[in-house]
């Protein structure tokens, strides 16, 4: 079962995950991070950058693989995930940009370039900690409902709901790309530790379906139930529809130390 930890605020939740990542990098300077973008992990990266600075943690051997990237934005577009990762992760943390990889979109996400991306993850030794957000439609990465639970990195079409949700980053909904290249659910499940974050009431239904609902390709986030090491980190609002909330709080308060 996933460990579900509910904090009173997104800030407290993000500090917990930032500390977890800082400890991970301190223990293993060659940590391989799986990087989510979107608005949820922003505070985690800010907190981690602070801890890296305050604790003088060496990050030159850290590498990272982003979960997904839009297809069709011009290179350098500020909302391309390459630009977002550079702005929110690489520069604040002082990571080596050559060690940070995004799913291949230059050739439209050909099967061959997706295979090369997957091989690169394997050659890096696999992802140690995969940070995940979740879409209101239950997606992880950009694996939209119906994605195979065994899927690998590939070209995908975004749902209307995801494009609507992400329109806030663009001038209009029409500017949100229709296609993306995303790590597959099978790819994500190979990471050694999954840390799924969700904040706000808009995520409550997707979180409950992913954590407690039946395992189903219709809710790609439910694939986390297959993984032996998952930490779900929520604020109160995102936890509002969990049936076993009381138990999660009890288990966290009584965690073995
Ligand atoms: C982004 C990603 C997506 C987001 C999800 C939630 O790299 O993989 O699954 O995590 O769409 O987005 P936010 O955090 O913006 O609500």
PDB file of C-alpha atoms and ligand atoms in Angstrom:
ATOM      1  CA  UNK A   1       0.000   0.000   0.000  1.00  0.00           C
ATOM      2  CA  UNK A   2       1.038   3.492  -0.587  1.00  0.00           C
ATOM      3  CA  UNK A   3       2.072   5.620   2.346  1.00  0.00           C
ATOM      4  CA  UNK A   4      -0.360   8.557   2.323  1.00  0.00           C
ATOM      5  CA  UNK A   5       0.706  11.667   4.221  1.00  0.00           C
ATOM      6  CA  UNK A   6      -1.676  14.587   4.557  1.00  0.00           C
ATOM      7  CA  UNK A   7      -0.384  18.014   5.577  1.00  0.00           C
ATOM      8  CA  UNK A   8      -2.358  21.051   6.610  1.00  0.00           C
ATOM      9  CA  UNK A   9      -0.975  23.121   3.708  1.00  0.00           C
ATOM     10  CA  UNK A  10       0.814  22.728   0.370  1.00  0.00           C
ATOM     11  CA  UNK A  11       3.794  24.550   1.917  1.00  0.00           C
ATOM     12  CA  UNK A  12       4.173  21.959   4.688  1.00  0.00           C
ATOM     13  CA  UNK A  13       3.735  19.136   2.180  1.00  0.00           C
ATOM     14  CA  UNK A  14       6.336  20.609  -0.170  1.00  0.00           C
ATOM     15  CA  UNK A  15       8.857  21.071   2.670  1.00  0.00           C
ATOM     16  CA  UNK A  16       8.486  17.407   3.561  1.00  0.00           C
ATOM     17  CA  UNK A  17       9.227  16.306  -0.005  1.00  0.00           C
ATOM     18  CA  UNK A  18      12.089  18.795  -0.385  1.00  0.00           C
ATOM     19  CA  UNK A  19      13.701  17.347   2.763  1.00  0.00           C
ATOM     20  CA  UNK A  20      13.183  13.805   1.477  1.00  0.00           C
ATOM     21  CA  UNK A  21      14.943  14.706  -1.788  1.00  0.00           C
ATOM     22  CA  UNK A  22      17.761  16.549  -0.029  1.00  0.00           C
ATOM     23  CA  UNK A  23      18.409  13.496   2.180  1.00  0.00           C
ATOM     24  CA  UNK A  24      18.322  11.241  -0.885  1.00  0.00           C
ATOM     25  CA  UNK A  25      20.923  13.361  -2.725  1.00  0.00           C
ATOM     26  CA  UNK A  26      23.092  13.647   0.371  1.00  0.00           C
ATOM     27  CA  UNK A  27      23.081   9.850   0.738  1.00  0.00           C
ATOM     28  CA  UNK A  28      23.605   9.237  -2.973  1.00  0.00           C
ATOM     29  CA  UNK A  29      25.275  12.140  -4.793  1.00  0.00           C
ATOM     30  CA  UNK A  30      24.661  10.380  -8.121  1.00  0.00           C
ATOM     31  CA  UNK A  31      20.904  10.302  -7.554  1.00  0.00           C
ATOM     32  CA  UNK A  32      18.741  10.067 -10.663  1.00  0.00           C
ATOM     33  CA  UNK A  33      15.626  12.220 -10.270  1.00  0.00           C
ATOM     34  CA  UNK A  34      12.394  11.825 -12.210  1.00  0.00           C
ATOM     35  CA  UNK A  35      11.092  15.343 -12.727  1.00  0.00           C
ATOM     36  CA  UNK A  36       7.461  16.405 -12.992  1.00  0.00           C
ATOM     37  CA  UNK A  37       6.525  19.886 -14.181  1.00  0.00           C
ATOM     38  CA  UNK A  38       3.225  21.771 -13.814  1.00  0.00           C
ATOM     39  CA  UNK A  39       2.338  23.928 -10.836  1.00  0.00           C
ATOM     40  CA  UNK A  40       2.331  21.267  -8.102  1.00  0.00           C
ATOM     41  CA  UNK A  41       6.075  20.543  -7.645  1.00  0.00           C
ATOM     42  CA  UNK A  42       7.233  24.184  -7.876  1.00  0.00           C
ATOM     43  CA  UNK A  43       7.467  24.675  -4.102  1.00  0.00           C
ATOM     44  CA  UNK A  44       9.305  21.369  -3.753  1.00  0.00           C
ATOM     45  CA  UNK A  45      12.016  22.520  -6.145  1.00  0.00           C
ATOM     46  CA  UNK A  46      12.246  25.889  -4.374  1.00  0.00           C
ATOM     47  CA  UNK A  47      12.581  24.158  -0.999  1.00  0.00           C
ATOM     48  CA  UNK A  48      15.141  21.715  -2.349  1.00  0.00           C
ATOM     49  CA  UNK A  49      17.220  24.556  -3.822  1.00  0.00           C
ATOM     50  CA  UNK A  50      17.243  26.213  -0.375  1.00  0.00           C
ATOM     51  CA  UNK A  51      18.333  22.989   1.343  1.00  0.00           C
ATOM     52  CA  UNK A  52      21.035  22.349  -1.256  1.00  0.00           C
ATOM     53  CA  UNK A  53      22.405  25.819  -0.551  1.00  0.00           C
ATOM     54  CA  UNK A  54      22.023  25.754   3.248  1.00  0.00           C
ATOM     55  CA  UNK A  55      23.469  22.259   3.649  1.00  0.00           C
ATOM     56  CA  UNK A  56      26.086  22.668   0.866  1.00  0.00           C
ATOM     57  CA  UNK A  57      24.871  19.473  -0.773  1.00  0.00           C
ATOM     58  CA  UNK A  58      26.932  18.470  -3.831  1.00  0.00           C
ATOM     59  CA  UNK A  59      24.685  18.152  -6.880  1.00  0.00           C
ATOM     60  CA  UNK A  60      27.186  17.933  -9.736  1.00  0.00           C
ATOM     61  CA  UNK A  61      26.616  14.179 -10.154  1.00  0.00           C
ATOM     62  CA  UNK A  62      22.808  14.367  -9.948  1.00  0.00           C
ATOM     63  CA  UNK A  63      20.954  13.601 -13.148  1.00  0.00           C
ATOM     64  CA  UNK A  64      17.320  13.937 -14.087  1.00  0.00           C
ATOM     65  CA  UNK A  65      14.713  12.763 -16.566  1.00  0.00           C
ATOM     66  CA  UNK A  66      11.580  14.795 -17.182  1.00  0.00           C
ATOM     67  CA  UNK A  67       8.273  12.960 -17.410  1.00  0.00           C
ATOM     68  CA  UNK A  68       6.956  14.661 -20.487  1.00  0.00           C
ATOM     69  CA  UNK A  69       7.319  17.400 -23.093  1.00  0.00           C
ATOM     70  CA  UNK A  70       4.955  19.161 -25.462  1.00  0.00           C
ATOM     71  CA  UNK A  71       5.284  18.553 -29.182  1.00  0.00           C
ATOM     72  CA  UNK A  72       5.177  21.488 -31.555  1.00  0.00           C
ATOM     73  CA  UNK A  73       6.327  24.442 -29.446  1.00  0.00           C
ATOM     74  CA  UNK A  74       9.197  26.376 -30.953  1.00  0.00           C
ATOM     75  CA  UNK A  75      12.558  25.649 -29.246  1.00  0.00           C
ATOM     76  CA  UNK A  76      12.984  27.930 -26.243  1.00  0.00           C
ATOM     77  CA  UNK A  77       9.219  28.513 -25.799  1.00  0.00           C
ATOM     78  CA  UNK A  78       8.883  29.575 -22.143  1.00  0.00           C
ATOM     79  CA  UNK A  79       6.186  26.949 -21.493  1.00  0.00           C
ATOM     80  CA  UNK A  80       8.092  24.077 -23.085  1.00  0.00           C
ATOM     81  CA  UNK A  81       8.963  21.720 -20.274  1.00  0.00           C
ATOM     82  CA  UNK A  82      12.629  22.071 -21.177  1.00  0.00           C
ATOM     83  CA  UNK A  83      12.368  25.785 -20.403  1.00  0.00           C
ATOM     84  CA  UNK A  84      10.322  25.123 -17.245  1.00  0.00           C
ATOM     85  CA  UNK A  85      12.785  22.520 -15.961  1.00  0.00           C
ATOM     86  CA  UNK A  86      15.683  24.836 -16.728  1.00  0.00           C
ATOM     87  CA  UNK A  87      14.016  27.766 -14.909  1.00  0.00           C
ATOM     88  CA  UNK A  88      12.576  25.885 -11.923  1.00  0.00           C
ATOM     89  CA  UNK A  89      15.034  23.049 -11.397  1.00  0.00           C
ATOM     90  CA  UNK A  90      18.355  23.194 -13.232  1.00  0.00           C
ATOM     91  CA  UNK A  91      19.305  26.800 -12.489  1.00  0.00           C
ATOM     92  CA  UNK A  92      17.972  27.139  -8.912  1.00  0.00           C
ATOM     93  CA  UNK A  93      19.601  23.861  -7.861  1.00  0.00           C
ATOM     94  CA  UNK A  94      22.778  24.391  -9.874  1.00  0.00           C
ATOM     95  CA  UNK A  95      22.446  21.081 -11.732  1.00  0.00           C
ATOM     96  CA  UNK A  96      24.596  20.170 -14.725  1.00  0.00           C
ATOM     97  CA  UNK A  97      22.277  20.827 -17.739  1.00  0.00           C
ATOM     98  CA  UNK A  98      23.973  18.034 -19.684  1.00  0.00           C
ATOM     99  CA  UNK A  99      22.659  15.558 -17.119  1.00  0.00           C
ATOM    100  CA  UNK A 100      19.029  16.613 -17.487  1.00  0.00           C
ATOM    101  CA  UNK A 101      17.053  14.896 -20.217  1.00  0.00           C
ATOM    102  CA  UNK A 102      13.616  15.519 -21.669  1.00  0.00           C
ATOM    103  CA  UNK A 103      11.509  13.172 -23.754  1.00  0.00           C
ATOM    104  CA  UNK A 104      12.455  13.634 -27.410  1.00  0.00           C
ATOM    105  CA  UNK A 105      10.151  15.915 -29.371  1.00  0.00           C
ATOM    106  CA  UNK A 106      12.436  17.365 -32.045  1.00  0.00           C
ATOM    107  CA  UNK A 107      11.481  14.610 -34.499  1.00  0.00           C
ATOM    108  CA  UNK A 108       7.880  14.479 -33.298  1.00  0.00           C
ATOM    109  CA  UNK A 109       8.591  11.702 -30.820  1.00  0.00           C
ATOM    110  CA  UNK A 110       9.542   8.922 -33.235  1.00  0.00           C
ATOM    111  CA  UNK A 111       9.556   5.405 -31.758  1.00  0.00           C
ATOM    112  CA  UNK A 112      13.326   5.276 -32.352  1.00  0.00           C
ATOM    113  CA  UNK A 113      14.081   8.477 -30.416  1.00  0.00           C
ATOM    114  CA  UNK A 114      11.725   7.337 -27.618  1.00  0.00           C
ATOM    115  CA  UNK A 115      13.718   4.100 -27.408  1.00  0.00           C
ATOM    116  CA  UNK A 116      16.947   6.096 -27.167  1.00  0.00           C
ATOM    117  CA  UNK A 117      15.421   8.106 -24.285  1.00  0.00           C
ATOM    118  CA  UNK A 118      14.419   4.908 -22.490  1.00  0.00           C
ATOM    119  CA  UNK A 119      17.906   3.453 -23.028  1.00  0.00           C
ATOM    120  CA  UNK A 120      19.390   6.578 -21.512  1.00  0.00           C
ATOM    121  CA  UNK A 121      17.298   6.116 -18.359  1.00  0.00           C
ATOM    122  CA  UNK A 122      18.466   2.503 -18.174  1.00  0.00           C
ATOM    123  CA  UNK A 123      22.121   3.475 -18.702  1.00  0.00           C
ATOM    124  CA  UNK A 124      21.823   6.031 -15.890  1.00  0.00           C
ATOM    125  CA  UNK A 125      20.847   3.113 -13.647  1.00  0.00           C
ATOM    126  CA  UNK A 126      17.125   3.916 -13.516  1.00  0.00           C
ATOM    127  CA  UNK A 127      15.273   6.651 -11.671  1.00  0.00           C
ATOM    128  CA  UNK A 128      15.783   6.726  -7.893  1.00  0.00           C
ATOM    129  CA  UNK A 129      12.938   9.061  -6.966  1.00  0.00           C
ATOM    130  CA  UNK A 130      10.156   9.870  -9.401  1.00  0.00           C
ATOM    131  CA  UNK A 131       8.208  13.011  -8.538  1.00  0.00           C
ATOM    132  CA  UNK A 132       4.655  12.855  -9.870  1.00  0.00           C
ATOM    133  CA  UNK A 133       1.702  15.195 -10.041  1.00  0.00           C
ATOM    134  CA  UNK A 134      -1.741  14.035 -11.097  1.00  0.00           C
ATOM    135  CA  UNK A 135      -4.160  15.525 -13.610  1.00  0.00           C
ATOM    136  CA  UNK A 136      -7.809  16.163 -12.758  1.00  0.00           C
ATOM    137  CA  UNK A 137      -8.546  13.367 -15.252  1.00  0.00           C
ATOM    138  CA  UNK A 138      -6.245  11.002 -13.337  1.00  0.00           C
ATOM    139  CA  UNK A 139      -3.249  11.178 -15.671  1.00  0.00           C
ATOM    140  CA  UNK A 140       0.318  10.726 -14.467  1.00  0.00           C
ATOM    141  CA  UNK A 141       2.980  12.051 -16.777  1.00  0.00           C
ATOM    142  CA  UNK A 142       0.769  12.728 -19.775  1.00  0.00           C
ATOM    143  CA  UNK A 143      -0.614   9.201 -19.757  1.00  0.00           C
ATOM    144  CA  UNK A 144      -4.219  10.079 -20.330  1.00  0.00           C
ATOM    145  CA  UNK A 145      -7.148   7.782 -19.425  1.00  0.00           C
ATOM    146  CA  UNK A 146      -6.957   4.603 -21.476  1.00  0.00           C
ATOM    147  CA  UNK A 147      -3.150   4.504 -21.504  1.00  0.00           C
ATOM    148  CA  UNK A 148      -1.777   0.991 -21.217  1.00  0.00           C
ATOM    149  CA  UNK A 149      -0.506   0.238 -17.737  1.00  0.00           C
ATOM    150  CA  UNK A 150       2.551  -1.265 -19.471  1.00  0.00           C
ATOM    151  CA  UNK A 151       3.167   1.702 -21.785  1.00  0.00           C
ATOM    152  CA  UNK A 152       6.637   3.084 -22.535  1.00  0.00           C
ATOM    153  CA  UNK A 153       7.790   6.540 -23.647  1.00  0.00           C
ATOM    154  CA  UNK A 154       5.767   7.543 -26.692  1.00  0.00           C
ATOM    155  CA  UNK A 155       3.787  10.190 -28.526  1.00  0.00           C
ATOM    156  CA  UNK A 156       0.363  10.877 -26.953  1.00  0.00           C
ATOM    157  CA  UNK A 157      -2.633  13.110 -27.630  1.00  0.00           C
ATOM    158  CA  UNK A 158      -3.735  15.293 -24.716  1.00  0.00           C
ATOM    159  CA  UNK A 159      -7.369  15.208 -23.593  1.00  0.00           C
ATOM    160  CA  UNK A 160      -9.571  18.287 -23.944  1.00  0.00           C
ATOM    161  CA  UNK A 161      -9.649  18.454 -20.136  1.00  0.00           C
ATOM    162  CA  UNK A 162      -5.856  18.526 -19.815  1.00  0.00           C
ATOM    163  CA  UNK A 163      -5.601  21.183 -22.507  1.00  0.00           C
ATOM    164  CA  UNK A 164      -8.236  23.227 -20.657  1.00  0.00           C
ATOM    165  CA  UNK A 165      -6.439  22.738 -17.324  1.00  0.00           C
ATOM    166  CA  UNK A 166      -3.116  23.802 -18.842  1.00  0.00           C
ATOM    167  CA  UNK A 167      -4.507  26.785 -20.773  1.00  0.00           C
ATOM    168  CA  UNK A 168      -3.525  28.931 -17.756  1.00  0.00           C
ATOM    169  CA  UNK A 169       0.116  28.657 -18.858  1.00  0.00           C
ATOM    170  CA  UNK A 170      -0.659  29.893 -22.381  1.00  0.00           C
ATOM    171  CA  UNK A 171      -2.397  32.919 -23.909  1.00  0.00           C
ATOM    172  CA  UNK A 172      -5.376  30.754 -24.873  1.00  0.00           C
ATOM    173  CA  UNK A 173      -6.527  27.140 -24.878  1.00  0.00           C
ATOM    174  CA  UNK A 174      -5.899  26.955 -28.621  1.00  0.00           C
ATOM    175  CA  UNK A 175      -2.194  27.510 -27.990  1.00  0.00           C
ATOM    176  CA  UNK A 176      -1.880  24.441 -25.749  1.00  0.00           C
ATOM    177  CA  UNK A 177      -0.267  21.763 -27.888  1.00  0.00           C
ATOM    178  CA  UNK A 178      -2.394  18.778 -28.830  1.00  0.00           C
ATOM    179  CA  UNK A 179       0.468  16.286 -28.654  1.00  0.00           C
ATOM    180  CA  UNK A 180       3.218  15.422 -26.233  1.00  0.00           C
ATOM    181  CA  UNK A 181       5.838  12.778 -25.625  1.00  0.00           C
ATOM    182  CA  UNK A 182       5.494  11.189 -22.214  1.00  0.00           C
ATOM    183  CA  UNK A 183       7.202   8.483 -20.246  1.00  0.00           C
ATOM    184  CA  UNK A 184       4.873   5.500 -20.194  1.00  0.00           C
ATOM    185  CA  UNK A 185       3.214   4.068 -17.131  1.00  0.00           C
ATOM    186  CA  UNK A 186       5.498   1.039 -17.412  1.00  0.00           C
ATOM    187  CA  UNK A 187       8.482   3.398 -17.521  1.00  0.00           C
ATOM    188  CA  UNK A 188       7.285   5.323 -14.453  1.00  0.00           C
ATOM    189  CA  UNK A 189       6.686   2.119 -12.487  1.00  0.00           C
ATOM    190  CA  UNK A 190      10.361   1.165 -12.898  1.00  0.00           C
ATOM    191  CA  UNK A 191      11.497   4.078 -10.725  1.00  0.00           C
ATOM    192  CA  UNK A 192      12.585   2.872  -7.286  1.00  0.00           C
ATOM    193  CA  UNK A 193      10.443   5.321  -5.289  1.00  0.00           C
ATOM    194  CA  UNK A 194       7.354   7.171  -6.497  1.00  0.00           C
ATOM    195  CA  UNK A 195       6.393  10.399  -4.748  1.00  0.00           C
ATOM    196  CA  UNK A 196       3.002  11.645  -5.895  1.00  0.00           C
ATOM    197  CA  UNK A 197       1.969  15.162  -4.875  1.00  0.00           C
ATOM    198  CA  UNK A 198      -1.449  16.757  -5.143  1.00  0.00           C
ATOM    199  CA  UNK A 199      -2.853  19.956  -3.714  1.00  0.00           C
ATOM    200  CA  UNK A 200      -6.290  21.555  -3.803  1.00  0.00           C
ATOM    201  CA  UNK A 201      -9.877  20.378  -4.022  1.00  0.00           C
ATOM    202  CA  UNK A 202      -9.777  20.086  -7.815  1.00  0.00           C
ATOM    203  CA  UNK A 203      -7.511  17.038  -7.327  1.00  0.00           C
ATOM    204  CA  UNK A 204      -9.564  15.313  -4.607  1.00  0.00           C
ATOM    205  CA  UNK A 205     -11.538  13.008  -6.910  1.00  0.00           C
ATOM    206  CA  UNK A 206      -8.486  12.005  -8.980  1.00  0.00           C
ATOM    207  CA  UNK A 207      -6.463  11.317  -5.817  1.00  0.00           C
ATOM    208  CA  UNK A 208      -9.198   9.133  -4.303  1.00  0.00           C
ATOM    209  CA  UNK A 209      -9.571   7.205  -7.575  1.00  0.00           C
ATOM    210  CA  UNK A 210      -5.805   6.717  -7.899  1.00  0.00           C
ATOM    211  CA  UNK A 211      -5.140   5.712  -4.292  1.00  0.00           C
ATOM    212  CA  UNK A 212      -8.303   3.811  -3.385  1.00  0.00           C
ATOM    213  CA  UNK A 213     -10.182   3.119  -6.611  1.00  0.00           C
ATOM    214  CA  UNK A 214      -9.901  -0.009  -8.695  1.00  0.00           C
ATOM    215  CA  UNK A 215      -6.713  -0.442 -10.706  1.00  0.00           C
ATOM    216  CA  UNK A 216      -7.693   0.707 -14.171  1.00  0.00           C
ATOM    217  CA  UNK A 217      -6.246   2.197 -17.330  1.00  0.00           C
ATOM    218  CA  UNK A 218      -9.174   4.621 -17.098  1.00  0.00           C
ATOM    219  CA  UNK A 219      -7.413   6.179 -14.096  1.00  0.00           C
ATOM    220  CA  UNK A 220      -3.719   6.035 -15.031  1.00  0.00           C
ATOM    221  CA  UNK A 221      -2.747   7.260 -11.539  1.00  0.00           C
ATOM    222  CA  UNK A 222      -4.168   4.043 -10.088  1.00  0.00           C
ATOM    223  CA  UNK A 223      -1.083   2.294 -11.515  1.00  0.00           C
ATOM    224  CA  UNK A 224       0.785   3.490  -8.410  1.00  0.00           C
ATOM    225  CA  UNK A 225      -1.051   0.681  -6.595  1.00  0.00           C
ATOM    226  CA  UNK A 226       1.233  -1.760  -8.451  1.00  0.00           C
ATOM    227  CA  UNK A 227       4.403  -0.185  -7.068  1.00  0.00           C
ATOM    228  CA  UNK A 228       6.027  -1.430  -3.863  1.00  0.00           C
ATOM    229  CA  UNK A 229       7.268   1.979  -2.699  1.00  0.00           C
ATOM    230  CA  UNK A 230       4.934   4.935  -3.097  1.00  0.00           C
ATOM    231  CA  UNK A 231       4.593   8.066  -0.993  1.00  0.00           C
ATOM    232  CA  UNK A 232       1.477  10.160  -1.652  1.00  0.00           C
ATOM    233  CA  UNK A 233       1.832  13.667  -0.236  1.00  0.00           C
ATOM    234  CA  UNK A 234      -1.334  15.781  -0.057  1.00  0.00           C
ATOM    235  CA  UNK A 235      -2.835  18.851   1.505  1.00  0.00           C
ATOM    236  CA  UNK A 236      -6.170  18.601   3.306  1.00  0.00           C
ATOM    237  CA  UNK A 237      -8.181  19.690   0.278  1.00  0.00           C
ATOM    238  CA  UNK A 238      -6.694  17.059  -2.050  1.00  0.00           C
ATOM    239  CA  UNK A 239      -7.310  14.387   0.615  1.00  0.00           C
ATOM    240  CA  UNK A 240     -10.989  15.320   1.044  1.00  0.00           C
ATOM    241  CA  UNK A 241     -12.419  12.288  -0.777  1.00  0.00           C
ATOM    242  CA  UNK A 242     -10.199   9.574   0.727  1.00  0.00           C
ATOM    243  CA  UNK A 243     -12.225   6.910   2.521  1.00  0.00           C
ATOM    244  CA  UNK A 244      -9.347   5.777   4.730  1.00  0.00           C
ATOM    245  CA  UNK A 245      -8.050   9.206   5.700  1.00  0.00           C
ATOM    246  CA  UNK A 246      -8.265   8.450   9.409  1.00  0.00           C
ATOM    247  CA  UNK A 247      -6.105   5.374   9.005  1.00  0.00           C
ATOM    248  CA  UNK A 248      -3.482   7.241   6.942  1.00  0.00           C
ATOM    249  CA  UNK A 249      -3.217   9.908   9.643  1.00  0.00           C
ATOM    250  CA  UNK A 250      -2.943   7.234  12.333  1.00  0.00           C
ATOM    251  CA  UNK A 251      -0.261   5.315  10.405  1.00  0.00           C
ATOM    252  CA  UNK A 252       1.753   8.507   9.832  1.00  0.00           C
ATOM    253  CA  UNK A 253       1.467   9.595  13.496  1.00  0.00           C
ATOM    254  CA  UNK A 254       2.616   6.111  14.546  1.00  0.00           C
ATOM    255  CA  UNK A 255       5.245   5.604  11.873  1.00  0.00           C
ATOM    256  CA  UNK A 256       8.160   3.447  12.966  1.00  0.00           C
ATOM    257  CA  UNK A 257      11.125   5.753  13.679  1.00  0.00           C
TER     258      UNK A 257
HETATM  259  C1  LIG B   1       3.753  17.299 -15.790  1.00  0.00           C
HETATM  260  C2  LIG B   1       3.000  16.064 -15.591  1.00  0.00           C
HETATM  261  C3  LIG B   1       1.537  16.112 -15.300  1.00  0.00           C
HETATM  262  C4  LIG B   1       1.199  17.049 -14.149  1.00  0.00           C
HETATM  263  C5  LIG B   1      -0.301  17.099 -13.939  1.00  0.00           C
HETATM  264  C6  LIG B   1      -0.681  18.037 -12.818  1.00  0.00           C
HETATM  265  O1  LIG B   1       5.097  16.991 -16.019  1.00  0.00           O
HETATM  266  O2  LIG B   1       3.557  15.015 -15.683  1.00  0.00           O
HETATM  267  O3  LIG B   1       1.082  14.819 -14.992  1.00  0.00           O
HETATM  268  O4  LIG B   1       1.848  16.609 -12.994  1.00  0.00           O
HETATM  269  O5  LIG B   1      -0.912  17.530 -15.112  1.00  0.00           O
HETATM  270  O6  LIG B   1      -0.361  19.341 -13.183  1.00  0.00           O
HETATM  271  P1  LIG B   1      -0.387  20.535 -12.138  1.00  0.00           P
HETATM  272  O7  LIG B   1       0.674  20.260 -11.135  1.00  0.00           O
HETATM  273  O8  LIG B   1      -0.074  21.750 -12.946  1.00  0.00           O
HETATM  274  O9  LIG B   1      -1.753  20.524 -11.552  1.00  0.00           O
END
